[in-house]
Coordinates of C-alpha atoms and ligand atoms in Angstrom, one line a residue:
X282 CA 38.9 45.0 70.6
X283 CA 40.1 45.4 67.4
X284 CA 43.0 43.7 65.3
X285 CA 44.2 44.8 62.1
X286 CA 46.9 43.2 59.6
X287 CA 48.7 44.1 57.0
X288 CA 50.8 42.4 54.5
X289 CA 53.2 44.5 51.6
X290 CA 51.5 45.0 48.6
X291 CA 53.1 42.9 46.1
X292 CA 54.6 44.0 42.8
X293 CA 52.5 43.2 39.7
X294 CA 55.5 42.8 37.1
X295 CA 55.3 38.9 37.6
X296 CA 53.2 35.7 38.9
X297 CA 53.2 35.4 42.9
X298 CA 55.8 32.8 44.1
X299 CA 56.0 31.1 47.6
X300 CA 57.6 34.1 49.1
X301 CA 55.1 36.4 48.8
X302 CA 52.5 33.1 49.9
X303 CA 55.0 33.0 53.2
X304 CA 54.0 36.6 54.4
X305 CA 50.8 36.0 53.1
X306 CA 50.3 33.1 55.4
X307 CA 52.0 34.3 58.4
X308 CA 49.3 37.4 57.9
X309 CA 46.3 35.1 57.9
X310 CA 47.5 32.8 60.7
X311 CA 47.6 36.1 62.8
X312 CA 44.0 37.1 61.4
X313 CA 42.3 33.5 62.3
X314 CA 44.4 33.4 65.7
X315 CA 42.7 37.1 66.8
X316 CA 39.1 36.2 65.2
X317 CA 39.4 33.1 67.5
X318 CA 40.3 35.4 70.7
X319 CA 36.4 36.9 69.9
X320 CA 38.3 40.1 68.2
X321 CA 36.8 42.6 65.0
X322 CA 39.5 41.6 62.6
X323 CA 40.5 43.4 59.1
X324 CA 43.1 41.9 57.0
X325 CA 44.6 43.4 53.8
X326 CA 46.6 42.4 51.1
X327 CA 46.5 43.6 47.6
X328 CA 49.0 44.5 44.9
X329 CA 51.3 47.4 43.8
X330 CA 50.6 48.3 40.5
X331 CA 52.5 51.6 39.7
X332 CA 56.2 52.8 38.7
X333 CA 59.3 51.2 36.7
X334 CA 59.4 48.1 37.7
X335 CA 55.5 47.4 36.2
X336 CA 56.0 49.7 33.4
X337 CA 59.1 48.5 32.1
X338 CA 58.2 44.7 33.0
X339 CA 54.6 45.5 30.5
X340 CA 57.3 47.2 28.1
X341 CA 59.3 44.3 27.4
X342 CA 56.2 42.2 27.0
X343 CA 54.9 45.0 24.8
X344 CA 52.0 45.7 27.0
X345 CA 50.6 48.4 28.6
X346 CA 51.3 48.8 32.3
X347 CA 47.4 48.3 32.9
X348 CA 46.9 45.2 31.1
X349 CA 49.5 43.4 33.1
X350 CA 48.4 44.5 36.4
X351 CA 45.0 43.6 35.4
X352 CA 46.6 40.2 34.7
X353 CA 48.6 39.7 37.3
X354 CA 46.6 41.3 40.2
X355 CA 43.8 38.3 39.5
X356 CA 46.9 36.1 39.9
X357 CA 47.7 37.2 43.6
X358 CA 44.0 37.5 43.8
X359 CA 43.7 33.7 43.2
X360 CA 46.4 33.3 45.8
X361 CA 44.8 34.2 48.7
X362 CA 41.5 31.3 48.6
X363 CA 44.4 28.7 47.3
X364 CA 46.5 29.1 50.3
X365 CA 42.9 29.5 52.2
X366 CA 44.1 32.9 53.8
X367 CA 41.0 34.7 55.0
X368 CA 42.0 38.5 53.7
X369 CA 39.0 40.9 54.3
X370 CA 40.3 42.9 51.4
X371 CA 42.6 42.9 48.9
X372 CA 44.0 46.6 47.7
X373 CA 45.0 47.6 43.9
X374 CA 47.0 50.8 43.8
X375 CA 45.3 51.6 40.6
X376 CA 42.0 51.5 42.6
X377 CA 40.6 55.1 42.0
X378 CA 40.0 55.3 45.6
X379 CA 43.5 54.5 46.8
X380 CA 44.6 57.6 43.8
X381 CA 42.3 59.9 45.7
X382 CA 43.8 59.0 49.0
X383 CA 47.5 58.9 48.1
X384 CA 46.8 62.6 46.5
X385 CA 44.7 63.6 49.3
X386 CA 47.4 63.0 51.8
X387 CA 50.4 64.0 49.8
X388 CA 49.0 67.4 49.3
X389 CA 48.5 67.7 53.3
X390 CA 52.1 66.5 53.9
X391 CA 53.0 69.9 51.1
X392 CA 50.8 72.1 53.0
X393 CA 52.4 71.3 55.9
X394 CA 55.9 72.3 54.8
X395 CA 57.7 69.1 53.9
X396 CA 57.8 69.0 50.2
X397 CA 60.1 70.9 48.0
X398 CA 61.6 71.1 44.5
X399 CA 64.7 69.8 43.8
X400 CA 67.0 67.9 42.1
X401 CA 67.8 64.2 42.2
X402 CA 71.4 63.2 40.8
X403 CA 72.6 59.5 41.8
X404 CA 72.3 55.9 41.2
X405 CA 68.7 54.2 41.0
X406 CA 67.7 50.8 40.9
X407 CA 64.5 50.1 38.6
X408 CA 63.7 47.0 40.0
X409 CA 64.0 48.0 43.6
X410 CA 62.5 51.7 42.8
X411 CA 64.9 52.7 45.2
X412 CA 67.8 55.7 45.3
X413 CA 70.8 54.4 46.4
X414 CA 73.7 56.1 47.8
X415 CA 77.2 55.1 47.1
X416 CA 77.7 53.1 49.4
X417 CA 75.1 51.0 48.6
X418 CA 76.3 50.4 44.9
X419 CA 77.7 47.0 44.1
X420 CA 81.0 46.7 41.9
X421 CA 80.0 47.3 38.1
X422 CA 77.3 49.9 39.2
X423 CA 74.8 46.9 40.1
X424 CA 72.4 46.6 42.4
X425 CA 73.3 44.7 45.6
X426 CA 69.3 43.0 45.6
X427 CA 69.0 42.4 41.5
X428 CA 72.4 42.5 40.6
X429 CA 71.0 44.3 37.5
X430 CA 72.3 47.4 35.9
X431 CA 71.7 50.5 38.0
X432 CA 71.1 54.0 36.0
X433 CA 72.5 57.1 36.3
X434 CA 69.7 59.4 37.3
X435 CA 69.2 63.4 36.8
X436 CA 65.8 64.4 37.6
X437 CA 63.7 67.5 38.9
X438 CA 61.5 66.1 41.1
X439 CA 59.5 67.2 44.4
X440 CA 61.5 66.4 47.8
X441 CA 60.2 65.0 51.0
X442 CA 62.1 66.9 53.5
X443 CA 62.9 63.4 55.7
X444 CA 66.1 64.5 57.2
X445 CA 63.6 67.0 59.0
X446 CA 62.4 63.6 60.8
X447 CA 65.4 62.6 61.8
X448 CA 65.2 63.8 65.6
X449 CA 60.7 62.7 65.8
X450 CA 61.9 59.2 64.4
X451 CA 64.9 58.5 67.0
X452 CA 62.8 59.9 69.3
X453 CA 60.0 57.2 68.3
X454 CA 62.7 54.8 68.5
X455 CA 63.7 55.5 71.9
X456 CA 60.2 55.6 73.2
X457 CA 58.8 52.5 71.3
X458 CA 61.4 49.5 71.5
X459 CA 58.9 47.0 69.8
X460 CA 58.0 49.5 67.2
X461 CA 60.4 47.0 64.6
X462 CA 60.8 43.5 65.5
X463 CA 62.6 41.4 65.4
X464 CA 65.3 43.3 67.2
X465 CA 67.8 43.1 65.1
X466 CA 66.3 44.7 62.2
X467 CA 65.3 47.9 65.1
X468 CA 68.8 47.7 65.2
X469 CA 69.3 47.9 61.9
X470 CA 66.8 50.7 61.5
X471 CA 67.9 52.6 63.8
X472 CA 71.6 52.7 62.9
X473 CA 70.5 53.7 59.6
X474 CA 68.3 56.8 60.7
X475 CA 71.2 57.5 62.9
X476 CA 73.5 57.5 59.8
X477 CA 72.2 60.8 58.9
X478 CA 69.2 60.6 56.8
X479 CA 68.9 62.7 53.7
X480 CA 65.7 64.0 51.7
X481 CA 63.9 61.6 49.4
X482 CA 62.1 62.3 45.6
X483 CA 58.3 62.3 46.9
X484 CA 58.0 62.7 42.7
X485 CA 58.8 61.4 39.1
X486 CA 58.9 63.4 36.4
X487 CA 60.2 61.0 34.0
X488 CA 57.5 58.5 34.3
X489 CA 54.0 58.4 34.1
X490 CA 52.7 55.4 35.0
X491 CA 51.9 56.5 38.8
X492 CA 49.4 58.3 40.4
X493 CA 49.7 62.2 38.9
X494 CA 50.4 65.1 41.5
X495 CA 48.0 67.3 42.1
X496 CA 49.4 70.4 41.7
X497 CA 51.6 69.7 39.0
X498 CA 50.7 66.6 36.7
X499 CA 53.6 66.4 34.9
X500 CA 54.8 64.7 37.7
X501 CA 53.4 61.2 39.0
X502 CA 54.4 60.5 42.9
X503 CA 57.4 58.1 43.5
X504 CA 55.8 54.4 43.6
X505 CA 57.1 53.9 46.9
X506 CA 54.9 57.0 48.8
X507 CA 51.6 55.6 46.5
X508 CA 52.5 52.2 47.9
X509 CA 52.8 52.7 51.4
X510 CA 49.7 54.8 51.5
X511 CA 48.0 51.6 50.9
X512 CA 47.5 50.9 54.4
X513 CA 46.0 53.7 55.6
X514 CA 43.7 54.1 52.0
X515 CA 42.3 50.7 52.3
X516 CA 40.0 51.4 54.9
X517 CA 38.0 54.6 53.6
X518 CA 36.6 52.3 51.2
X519 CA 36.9 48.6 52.0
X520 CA 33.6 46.9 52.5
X521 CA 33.4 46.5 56.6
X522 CA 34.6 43.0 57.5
X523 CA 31.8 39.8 57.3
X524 CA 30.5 41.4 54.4
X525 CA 31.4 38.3 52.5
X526 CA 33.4 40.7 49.8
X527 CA 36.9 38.7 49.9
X528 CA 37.6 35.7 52.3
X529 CA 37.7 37.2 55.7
X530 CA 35.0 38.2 58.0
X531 CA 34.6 37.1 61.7
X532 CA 34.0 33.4 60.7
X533 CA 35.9 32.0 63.7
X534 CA 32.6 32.8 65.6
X535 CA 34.1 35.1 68.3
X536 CA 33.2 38.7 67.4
X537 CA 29.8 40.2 68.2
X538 CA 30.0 43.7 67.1
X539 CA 30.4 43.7 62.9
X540 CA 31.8 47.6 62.2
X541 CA 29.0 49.2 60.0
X542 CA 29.9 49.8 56.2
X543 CA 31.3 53.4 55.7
X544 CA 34.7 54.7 56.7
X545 CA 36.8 51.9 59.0
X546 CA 39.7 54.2 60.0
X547 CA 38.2 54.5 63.3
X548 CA 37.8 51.3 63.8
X549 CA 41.1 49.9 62.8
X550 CA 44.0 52.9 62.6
X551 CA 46.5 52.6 63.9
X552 CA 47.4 48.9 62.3
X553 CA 48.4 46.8 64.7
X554 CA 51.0 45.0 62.3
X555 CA 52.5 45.6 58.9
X556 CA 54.5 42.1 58.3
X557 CA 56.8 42.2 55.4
X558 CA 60.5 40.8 54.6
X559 CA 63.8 42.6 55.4
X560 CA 64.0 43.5 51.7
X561 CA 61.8 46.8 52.7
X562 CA 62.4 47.6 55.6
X563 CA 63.9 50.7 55.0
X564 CA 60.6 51.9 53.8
X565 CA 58.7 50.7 56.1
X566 CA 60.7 51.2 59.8
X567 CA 62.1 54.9 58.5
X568 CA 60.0 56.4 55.4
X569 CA 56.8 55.5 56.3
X570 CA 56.4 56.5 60.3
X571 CA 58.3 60.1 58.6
X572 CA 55.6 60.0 56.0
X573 CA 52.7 60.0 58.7
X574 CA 54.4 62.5 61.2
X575 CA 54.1 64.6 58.2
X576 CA 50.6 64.0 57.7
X577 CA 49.4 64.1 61.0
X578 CA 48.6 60.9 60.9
X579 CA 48.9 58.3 64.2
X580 CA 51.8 56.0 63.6
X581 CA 51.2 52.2 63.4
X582 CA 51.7 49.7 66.7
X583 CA 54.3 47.3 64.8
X584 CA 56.5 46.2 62.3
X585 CA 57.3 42.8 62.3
X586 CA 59.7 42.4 59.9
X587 CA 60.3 38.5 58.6
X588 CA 63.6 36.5 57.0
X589 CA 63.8 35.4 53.3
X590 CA 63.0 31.6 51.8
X591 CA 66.0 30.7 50.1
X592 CA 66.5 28.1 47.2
X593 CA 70.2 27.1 47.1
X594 CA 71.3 30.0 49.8
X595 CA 69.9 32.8 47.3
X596 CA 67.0 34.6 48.1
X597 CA 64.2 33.5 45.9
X598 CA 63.1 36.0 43.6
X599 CA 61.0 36.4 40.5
X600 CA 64.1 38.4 38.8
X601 CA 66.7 36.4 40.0
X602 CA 64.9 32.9 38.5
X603 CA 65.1 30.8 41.2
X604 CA 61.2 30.3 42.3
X605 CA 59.3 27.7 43.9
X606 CA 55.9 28.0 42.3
X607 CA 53.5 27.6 45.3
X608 CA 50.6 26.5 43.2
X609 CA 52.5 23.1 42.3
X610 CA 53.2 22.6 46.1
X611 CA 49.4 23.2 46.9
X612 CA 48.7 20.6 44.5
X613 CA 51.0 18.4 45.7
X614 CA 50.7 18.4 49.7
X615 CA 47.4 20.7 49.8
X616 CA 47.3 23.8 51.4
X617 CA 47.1 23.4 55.3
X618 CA 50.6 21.4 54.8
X619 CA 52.2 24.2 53.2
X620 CA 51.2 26.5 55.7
X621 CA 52.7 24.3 58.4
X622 CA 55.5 23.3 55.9
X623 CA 56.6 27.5 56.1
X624 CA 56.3 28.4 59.5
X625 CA 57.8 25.3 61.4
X626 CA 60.6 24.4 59.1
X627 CA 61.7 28.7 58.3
X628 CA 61.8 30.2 62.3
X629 CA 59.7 32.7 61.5
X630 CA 62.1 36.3 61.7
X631 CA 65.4 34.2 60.2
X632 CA 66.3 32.8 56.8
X633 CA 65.9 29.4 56.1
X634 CA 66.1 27.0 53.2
X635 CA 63.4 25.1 51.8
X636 CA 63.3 22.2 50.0
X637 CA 61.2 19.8 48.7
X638 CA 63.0 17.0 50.5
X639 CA 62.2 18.7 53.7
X640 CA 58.8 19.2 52.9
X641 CA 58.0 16.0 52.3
X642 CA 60.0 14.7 55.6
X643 CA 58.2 17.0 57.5
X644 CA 54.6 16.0 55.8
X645 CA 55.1 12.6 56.7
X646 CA 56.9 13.0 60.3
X647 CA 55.1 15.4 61.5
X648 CA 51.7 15.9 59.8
X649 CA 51.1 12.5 58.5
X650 CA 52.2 10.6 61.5
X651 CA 52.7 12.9 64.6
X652 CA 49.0 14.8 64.3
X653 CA 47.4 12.6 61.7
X654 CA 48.1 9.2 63.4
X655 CA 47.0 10.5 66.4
X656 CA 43.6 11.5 65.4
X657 CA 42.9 8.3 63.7
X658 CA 44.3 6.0 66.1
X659 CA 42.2 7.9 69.1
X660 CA 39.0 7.5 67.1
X661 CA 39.4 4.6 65.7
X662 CA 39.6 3.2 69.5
X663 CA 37.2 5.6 70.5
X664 CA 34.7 4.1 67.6
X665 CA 36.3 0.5 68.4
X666 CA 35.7 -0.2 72.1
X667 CA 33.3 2.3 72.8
X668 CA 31.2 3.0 70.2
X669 CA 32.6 6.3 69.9
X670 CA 30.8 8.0 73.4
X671 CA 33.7 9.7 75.6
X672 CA 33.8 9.3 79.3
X673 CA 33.8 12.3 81.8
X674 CA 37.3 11.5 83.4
X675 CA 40.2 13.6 82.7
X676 CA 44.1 12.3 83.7
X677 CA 45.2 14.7 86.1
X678 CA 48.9 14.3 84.9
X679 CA 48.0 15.1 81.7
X680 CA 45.8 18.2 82.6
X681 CA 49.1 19.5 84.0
X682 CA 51.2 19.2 80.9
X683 CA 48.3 21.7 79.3
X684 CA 47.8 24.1 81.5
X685 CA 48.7 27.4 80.8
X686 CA 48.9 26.4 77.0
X687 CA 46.5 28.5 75.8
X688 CA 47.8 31.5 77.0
X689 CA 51.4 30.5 76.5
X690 CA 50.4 30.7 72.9
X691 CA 48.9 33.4 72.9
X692 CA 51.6 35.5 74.4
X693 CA 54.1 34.6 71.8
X694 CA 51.5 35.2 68.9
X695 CA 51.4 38.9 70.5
X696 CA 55.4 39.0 69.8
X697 CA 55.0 37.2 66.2
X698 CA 56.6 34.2 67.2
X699 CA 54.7 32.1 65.1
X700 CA 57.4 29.6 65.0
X701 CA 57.4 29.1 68.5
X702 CA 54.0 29.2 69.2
X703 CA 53.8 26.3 66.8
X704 CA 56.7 24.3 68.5
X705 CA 54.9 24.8 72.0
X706 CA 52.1 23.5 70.3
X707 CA 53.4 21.0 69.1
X708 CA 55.3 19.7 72.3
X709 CA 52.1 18.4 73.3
X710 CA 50.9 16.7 70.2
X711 CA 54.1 14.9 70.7
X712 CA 52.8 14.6 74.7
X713 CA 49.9 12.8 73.5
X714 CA 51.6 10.6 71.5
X715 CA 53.9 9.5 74.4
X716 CA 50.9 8.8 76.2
X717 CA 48.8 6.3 74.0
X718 CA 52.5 4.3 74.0
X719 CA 52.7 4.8 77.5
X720 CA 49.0 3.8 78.6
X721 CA 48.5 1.4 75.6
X722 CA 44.7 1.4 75.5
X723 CA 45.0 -1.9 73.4
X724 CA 45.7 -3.7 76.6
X725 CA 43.3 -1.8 78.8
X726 CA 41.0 -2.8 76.4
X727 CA 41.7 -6.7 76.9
X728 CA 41.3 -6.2 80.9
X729 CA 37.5 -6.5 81.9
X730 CA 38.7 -5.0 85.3
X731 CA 40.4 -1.8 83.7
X732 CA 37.1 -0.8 81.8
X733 CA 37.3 2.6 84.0
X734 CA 41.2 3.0 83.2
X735 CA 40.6 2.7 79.3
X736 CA 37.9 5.2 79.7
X737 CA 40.3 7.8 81.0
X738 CA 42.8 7.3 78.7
X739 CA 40.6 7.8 75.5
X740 CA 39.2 10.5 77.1
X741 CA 42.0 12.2 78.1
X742 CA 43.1 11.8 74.2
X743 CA 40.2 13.1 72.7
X744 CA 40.1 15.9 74.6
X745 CA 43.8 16.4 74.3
X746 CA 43.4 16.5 70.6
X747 CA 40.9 19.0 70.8
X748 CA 42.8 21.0 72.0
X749 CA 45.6 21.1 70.3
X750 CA 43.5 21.5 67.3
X751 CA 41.7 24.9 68.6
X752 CA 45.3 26.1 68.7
X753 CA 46.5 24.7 65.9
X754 CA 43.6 25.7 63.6
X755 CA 45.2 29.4 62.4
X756 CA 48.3 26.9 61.1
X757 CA 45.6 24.1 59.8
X758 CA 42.5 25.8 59.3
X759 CA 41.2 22.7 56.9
X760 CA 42.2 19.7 58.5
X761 CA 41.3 20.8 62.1
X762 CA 37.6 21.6 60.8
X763 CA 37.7 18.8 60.2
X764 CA 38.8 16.8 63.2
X765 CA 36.8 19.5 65.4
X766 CA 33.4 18.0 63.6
X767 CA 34.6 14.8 64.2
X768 CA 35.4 15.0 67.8
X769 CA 31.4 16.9 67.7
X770 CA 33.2 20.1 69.5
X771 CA 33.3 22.4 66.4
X772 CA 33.6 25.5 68.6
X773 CA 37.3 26.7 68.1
X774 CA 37.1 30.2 69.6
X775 CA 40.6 30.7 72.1
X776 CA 38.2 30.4 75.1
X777 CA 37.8 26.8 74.8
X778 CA 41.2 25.9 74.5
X779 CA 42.1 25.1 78.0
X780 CA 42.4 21.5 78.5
X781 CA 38.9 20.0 80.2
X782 CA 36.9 23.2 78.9
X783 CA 35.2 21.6 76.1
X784 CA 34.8 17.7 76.9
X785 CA 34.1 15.6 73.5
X786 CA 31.2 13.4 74.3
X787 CA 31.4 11.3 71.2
X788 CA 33.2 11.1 68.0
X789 CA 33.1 10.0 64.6
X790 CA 34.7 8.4 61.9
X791 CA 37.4 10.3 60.4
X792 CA 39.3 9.8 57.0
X793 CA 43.1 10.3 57.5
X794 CA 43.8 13.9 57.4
X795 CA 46.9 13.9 55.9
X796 CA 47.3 10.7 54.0
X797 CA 50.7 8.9 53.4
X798 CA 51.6 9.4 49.7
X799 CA 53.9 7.2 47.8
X800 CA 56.7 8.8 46.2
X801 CA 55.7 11.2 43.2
X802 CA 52.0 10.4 44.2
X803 CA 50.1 13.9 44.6
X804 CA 49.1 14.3 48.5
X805 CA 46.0 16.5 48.5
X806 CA 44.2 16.7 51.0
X807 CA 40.8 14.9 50.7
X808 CA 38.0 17.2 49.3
Ligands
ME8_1157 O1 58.6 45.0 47.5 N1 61.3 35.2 51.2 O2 56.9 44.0 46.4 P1 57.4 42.5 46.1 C1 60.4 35.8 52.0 N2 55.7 46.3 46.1 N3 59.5 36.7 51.6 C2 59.5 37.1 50.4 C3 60.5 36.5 49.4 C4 61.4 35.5 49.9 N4 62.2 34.9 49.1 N5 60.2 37.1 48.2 C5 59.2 38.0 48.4 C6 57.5 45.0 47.0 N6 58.8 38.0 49.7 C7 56.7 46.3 47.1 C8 56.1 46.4 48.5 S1 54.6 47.5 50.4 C9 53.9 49.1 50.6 C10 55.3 47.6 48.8 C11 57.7 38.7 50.2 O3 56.5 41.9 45.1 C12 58.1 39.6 51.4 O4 57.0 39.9 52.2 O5 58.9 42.6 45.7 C13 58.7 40.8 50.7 O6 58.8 41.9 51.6 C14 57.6 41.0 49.7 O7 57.3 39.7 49.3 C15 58.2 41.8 48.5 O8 57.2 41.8 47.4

């Protein structure tokens, strides 16, 4: 089996913020959670180098486009290990190897009849690189994304003949109902291909920052057919996954087979799912499957298709000013809480708000005292009356409120839920923690006669914790490492997370895992 992620490729014309670390995250918790089922796993990211809004953001810092995608690629780059997301490979568009692709492909979608010359007239958004039609203009000509400026465009450009695809994509949308998700962007897409679609510039002839067309280089392609490409490029030339190149690799010590270096198209097209924000989907749920009929080109499995952060109920955005700088909440809570921080407070698919009020409720609530708590109170009893050895005995009752987790979880990991995978997980961390108040151990543990009762109990809590951990580790990949160790089960492939499969036999001392901070105080985790 093979599993294979994508996330978009994110504009170089500014520093990453904590929206692009959201899809980012949501990506990787999909990428640990399949390398945990025993799956070959290849997860890309990367950046989007070419067209206006690069060029003219290098303009106005009197650069050349180059020089700030150099700079601001490493910046993304750096992301990924800071938010500890395990991408196998991370894709520039300026990559040589991407150009030869892109060109490769675009002269097979002209030989194939779906590129012509024509002319563009209408209303263009630089930041969005997008056409709009009228009806998509805000008052005062702006942009209804930006709220910038839009131009007034007249250009000779080569077409991509995409009302041609209107029939193959309704077609594709009658035949594959989870082809978008959540449903009400398929909805959406749909109602917009069924609006009557009209022919897109597949060229600029204006610009030149792009990658040049073949078979007339006066013309560069439009950024958005370059950009797109980038998931189907990535694997002619990506090292194979495990090859220790970028993060990835099958480190959650399921997968057997490691694909041999060389082409990985066969291994992993079609993708299995491009997650980006609603802000493309456009591109992605109507362009793009158009763009690979054209090519000939097997269509990917899913697009699952994510709400926006918002500060203040606006969408944060590097042109709109209003960003939450994802570095300074690393610092601040560490990593594996910002992870959580995203997906439980923002259902993953709607908009939410984020805050750093909630954050921190949450960190202390949830993380801090819900999970946290629990792991040190159960070894510290563990460690106290036992020594830290675990019994055999398992509560029964208990064993009941797990089963079927694992697989629960699983199945709503398949749809993307990644909120509500997380909230069924969590339901029983919160189980657990009914239990110690409901069986005390602290009294057991004064009752000679009870000796075999207290043994139960703790061992029905370590092993509870474990596996709660195995599930939760895509979410918390740091801090459940580091409770697996200490409970001496470090295994955390998905086959060991039914309750009773993987008994702790002894534990040991634990520092808390998500200390309590006072206010202001920085909350790292411990190194
Ligand atoms: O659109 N909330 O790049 P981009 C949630 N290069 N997600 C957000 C977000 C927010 N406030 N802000 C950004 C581009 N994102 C193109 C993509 S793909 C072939 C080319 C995330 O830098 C979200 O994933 O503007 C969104 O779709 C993406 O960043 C846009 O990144």
């Amino acid at each position: 089996m093979s599993f294979y992620v994508t996330t978009p490729i994110y504009y170089v014309n500014a520093a990453p913020h904590l929206g692009h670390a959201y899809t980012t995250i949501a990506a990787d918790v999909l990428a640990r959670h399949h390398r945990q089922r025993g799956e070959q796993v290849f997860f890309l990211t990367g950046t989007d180098e070419h067209g206006e809004p690069v060029a003219d953001a290098a303009h106005a810092l009197g650069m050349q486009p180059q020089e700030l995608a150099d700079r601001n690629s490493e910046r993304f780059r750096a992301l990924a290990p800071r938010i500890a997301a395990t991408n196998d490979f991370f894709i520039r568009t300026t990559d040589p190897e991407h150009m030869q692709v892109v060109q490769e492909i675009l002269t097979r979608v002209r030989d194939n009849g779906h590129v012509y010359m024509g002319t563009y007239e209408g209303w263009y958004c630089p930041r969005c690189a997008d056409f709009k039609a009228e009806n998509e203009v805000d008052e005062g000509e702006l942009c209804p994304i930006h709220h910038v400026k839009l131009t007034r465009e007249q250009e000779d450009n080569y077409f991509f003949a995409l009302s041609s695809f209107q029939e193959p994509l309704e077609r594709l949308y009658a035949e594959r109902e989870d082809f978008v998700a959540p449903r009400s962007r398929y909805n959406e897409a749909l109602s917009f291909i069924r609006s009557g679609l009209r022919d897109v510039p597949l060229s600029r002839h204006k610009l030149t920052w792009g990658v040049p067309v073949p078979w007339d280089p006066e013309h560069v392609f439009y950024v958005w057919f370059d950009a797109l490409l980038n998931y189907y490029s990535a694997l002619s030339y990506a090292p194979a996954p495990g090859s220790g190149v970028e993060g990835g690799s099958g480190v959650e010590g399921g997968g057997t087979e490691q694909p041999g270096a060389g082409d990985l198209t066969a291994t992993f097209w079609p993708a299995d799912v491009h997650l980006i924000a609603k802000d493309i989907l456009r591109f992605h749920a109507v362009y793009w499957p158009a763009l690979l009929m054209a090519a000939g080109i097997e269509l990917p499995r899913k697009l699952f298709v994510h709400g926006y952060l918002l500060m203040d109920g606006e969408k944060m955005s590097k042109s709109l000013g209003n960003v939450l700088d994802p570095f300074e909440a690393i610092d601040r809570f560490g990593s594996d809480a910002l992870r959580f921080y995203l997906l439980r407070d923002v259902s993953f698919g709607q908009d939410g708000s984020v805050s750093t009020a909630s954050f921190e409720q949450r960190y202390e609530s949830e993380l801090a005292n819900d999970y946290g708590n629990l792991a040190s109170r159960t070894i510290a009893m563990i460690v106290r009356y036992r020594e830290g050895t675990v019994g055999d005995e398992l509560d029964s009752a208990l064993a009941a409120d797990f089963a079927g987790l694992g697989e629960r979880v699983s199945e709503l990991i398949d749809g993307v839920q990644l909120t509500g995978a997380l909230d069924e997980i969590w339901g029983r961390v919160r189980r657990l923690n009914r239990y110690v108040e409901e069986q005390a151990p602290w009294r057991l543990a004064k009752d000679p006669a009870r000796a075999a009762d207290l043994d139960r109990v703790l061992g029905t809590l370590a092993e509870g914790l474990r596996v709660v951990s195995v599930l939760l580790h895509p979410y918390l990949p740091d801090s459940t490492e580091r409770l697996l160790d200490a409970l001496g089960v470090p295994d955390r492939t998905l086959a060991t997370a039914d309750f009773g499969q993987g008994k702790v036999q002894s534990v040991r001392a634990l520092e808390p895992l998500f200390p309590k901070k006072d206010a202001g105080e920085p909350a790292g985790q411990p190194a």
